[in-house]
Each structure stands twice: as structure tokens, then as C-alpha cells.
Amino acid sequence: MNGATQSPVPLPTEQLRVGMTLPFTLLDAAGRTLLAKGQRIEDEQQLRLLKERRQVFVPFEESELAVKVMMTGLLELDRRGAAIKDLDRYVRLDGDTAPEAEPLRGTVPEQCAEVAARLRRLLAAIEQGALAPSDAPARWQRLWWDIEQLVAHDALADTTVLVLTYRVCISPADYSVLHALQCAVLARLLAPVLRLGDAEARALVLATASMNVAMLRLQDALAQQTAPPSPAQRAQIDAHAAEGVKLLRAAGIDDPLWLEAVRLHHAPLPPGVALAQRSPAQRLAHVMQVLDRYTASMSPRASRPGRTAKDAARTAILFRTGGTQDEVGLALVQRLGMYPPGTFVRLKGGSWPWCCAVAPVPRRRWRPWWSTARASRWAAPSWSTPRARITR
């Protein structure tokens, strides 16, 4: 060593996100400090300015963690046989590389069951105050990566929607976690359609998955209950958004957009306001409200049957609009179709075929595909049944 100053270590910007606390100082190409170690990336504008540089640097003396993260990403890249251009997908600057490295296995129903079980354990730990704040980032990052895998391409996304929608449409069992996962998956599918940024998309998905963390057991009880909610149950319902924020904070969640979206997910928002004109938190909360109402309306309860897919679509499109069409509801129906995968269509002959996938057709953007087998509402479908296009 000759005592000369070592060059800073370059880092990609793609994995920087809003709310991230930096474990090292970020420098520009000239060596000037952009953000000091321990500072947070506070908002979308700050994140955009960093990403516009395409590359930032870490001081050599602070680079041990950076090198470790980069090497872990390279090892994962090699294990998967991916191209070097995809390195940024496997580099996690917030220390969450390990959860992302484990792919889901098995059939799509098995994968959905695995993710649902993992989500239930996570939400239960938060509800009971048993999740250490130091464990929270990795657990939530794993959930994000699981959902990314479930919707990795259109055909897989359709199958995931089919599995989750079928599950919640045939029985109220395990309603709380299946509802949360179904809404989170739909949120991930809608995020690019609604032109949400990366940070907003992530906050939306995780807020949707955790919005009812303060009433998990109550949700499951109400799904099986024939009587109206008692005064005590009604009080818990009314308080669950604020209580959920408290539980998430106690579990180490400090993303202000995520927390504010959870707080507002049942709040009366100004009607008739375009999504782009709302504040970021109100924008996410409005999407959550539409998804919550749409999916809940199709789910049966012990006290009532689920509504038809067509009625649920109408509810989403006219959600609190005073008769005008809601852009989130329209985007949802445009993406899923009037009869989303996993729902049933009653034919004139009295049979109940179930929709298998969404297929684009000329002049009408979406039409469902349905199984030619007769499907009872309470019978498990065969995953290999032939498909035929609905004609009218």
C-alpha cells in the first residue's frame, strides 16, 4: 500500500427506494456527498434525482457491506444462470438478499398456499406483538418477492388470480389471509396499469397485505358468523385502521407512505378526484378501497352468499363516484375481464362452468375462457380440464 486514496466503490441505483436508511455514504462521480450514512431517502423526487445519475459511489472505507451485498448478488446471479445485465435484480442494498434467493416451488395452487401460510404467520406475529423489528424488513421483502413470482408473466398471473379467487369464492374459510393475499396480488397487477412508481407500487402491495392486521381473528370470525357484528366487534372494526398502523410501527415499519395508506384505507376520500390529482397516500388508499370492496363482495359469508362477478365489477366501476366511472375500477375490470379467472358463469342450461383465464379478442379487449366440465360451486376443479371460449 502506498497510502494513496482508494477509489470509491460504484453501486447501482436501481435498488434504492423511498424510506431506505442508508448503511453507507452515497457519493457522485466527482466524490461529492449526495447523502450521508444514516440518512433516509425521503421522497420520490429525491429518489428520482439519484436514479437519474445511473451510478453512485460508496467511499472505499465504508464499502465492506457494499462489497458483501454485490458479491451475494453475483453468487445468486451465477446460481440462476442469469445474464450479468440482470445483476440489479439480485442486489439488495437494504440487506434483504437472502429471502429473495429462494424461489417458490410446486404447482401454482401449492405456491399460493405456501405464500398464504407465510403471510398468515407474519401477520399473526405482528398482531400478537411477537415480530422483532430487526426481522421485519427481511420478512416483508420475502413477501414482496413471493408476490412478484406469482405474477411474473400474464399466464402465471391469470392462474394465480384463478386459484385465489376460486378459494375465496367457494368458502369463507381462512378468509382474512386469503383476502389480504388476493388484494395484494391484484394491487401488484394494477400498479403498472395505473402508472405507479416503483416505491408507490411496493408500498401499495405491502399496505394492502397488511391493512387488516389489527382484526385478523375478527375477520375470520365474522366470515363464519350469521348474526350482525356486536357493539364490541363494531368498535374493533372502526378502530382497526389506526390500530393496524400502531402494530406495524411497533413491528419496525417506518415507511410513511405504507403507514398512511393503511390509516386511510377505510377513510372517506374526496369523490370524483382523478388518481393523479390525489396525494400519494390517498392515491394508494383509494386503490386499496376499490380492491377491498370488489374482492369482499364476491366472497361468501355464513350470513350471505357472494355477489356475482358482474355485480362486483359494477361495484368497482361505480365505487363512490356518484354515477361516474372510477378509473381504478375500470382498470381492474379491463385487466381481469367481467368474469375473472376463478369465478363461475351460470349458463342457460343451469351448469356452472368456471372461468380459467383472460384472453384478448378482437374489438373487445377481454373475454373469459371457461372449463367445458360442469363445475359445482363447492367442488374442486381439475387443473387439466379442457378450455373453450365463451361465445354469445
mmCIF file of C-alpha atoms in Angstrom, residues 7 28 37 49 64 89 96 112 138 196 205 211 294 298 318 351 353 359 369 378-379 386:
data_model
loop_
_atom_site.group_PDB
_atom_site.id
_atom_site.type_symbol
_atom_site.label_atom_id
_atom_site.label_comp_id
_atom_site.label_asym_id
_atom_site.label_seq_id
_atom_site.Cartn_x
_atom_site.Cartn_y
_atom_site.Cartn_z
ATOM 1 C CA SER A 7 -11.215 4.937 -5.394
ATOM 2 C CA ASP A 28 -21.369 11.317 -7.009
ATOM 3 C CA LYS A 37 -24.533 7.423 6.031
ATOM 4 C CA LEU A 49 -32.630 12.540 -8.782
ATOM 5 C CA GLU A 64 -17.276 -3.643 3.173
ATOM 6 C CA ARG A 89 -32.422 -7.832 -9.674
ATOM 7 C CA ASP A 96 -32.626 -8.440 2.117
ATOM 8 C CA CYS A 112 -50.334 -19.781 -3.340
ATOM 9 C CA ALA A 138 -36.494 -9.454 5.563
ATOM 10 C CA LEU A 196 -47.460 3.989 -10.110
ATOM 11 C CA VAL A 205 -48.782 -4.080 -2.258
ATOM 12 C CA MET A 211 -54.299 -3.353 6.004
ATOM 13 C CA TYR A 294 -64.505 -5.680 -5.173
ATOM 14 C CA MET A 298 -67.631 -11.831 -4.263
ATOM 15 C CA LEU A 318 -69.116 2.909 -9.761
ATOM 16 C CA SER A 351 -74.477 -25.574 -15.354
ATOM 17 C CA PRO A 353 -68.556 -23.579 -15.596
ATOM 18 C CA ALA A 359 -57.888 -13.899 -23.314
ATOM 19 C CA TRP A 369 -62.091 -18.727 -21.038
ATOM 20 C CA TRP A 378 -68.437 -26.495 -3.952
ATOM 21 C CA ALA A 379 -66.352 -28.938 -5.995
ATOM 22 C CA PRO A 386 -60.041 -28.511 -21.473
#
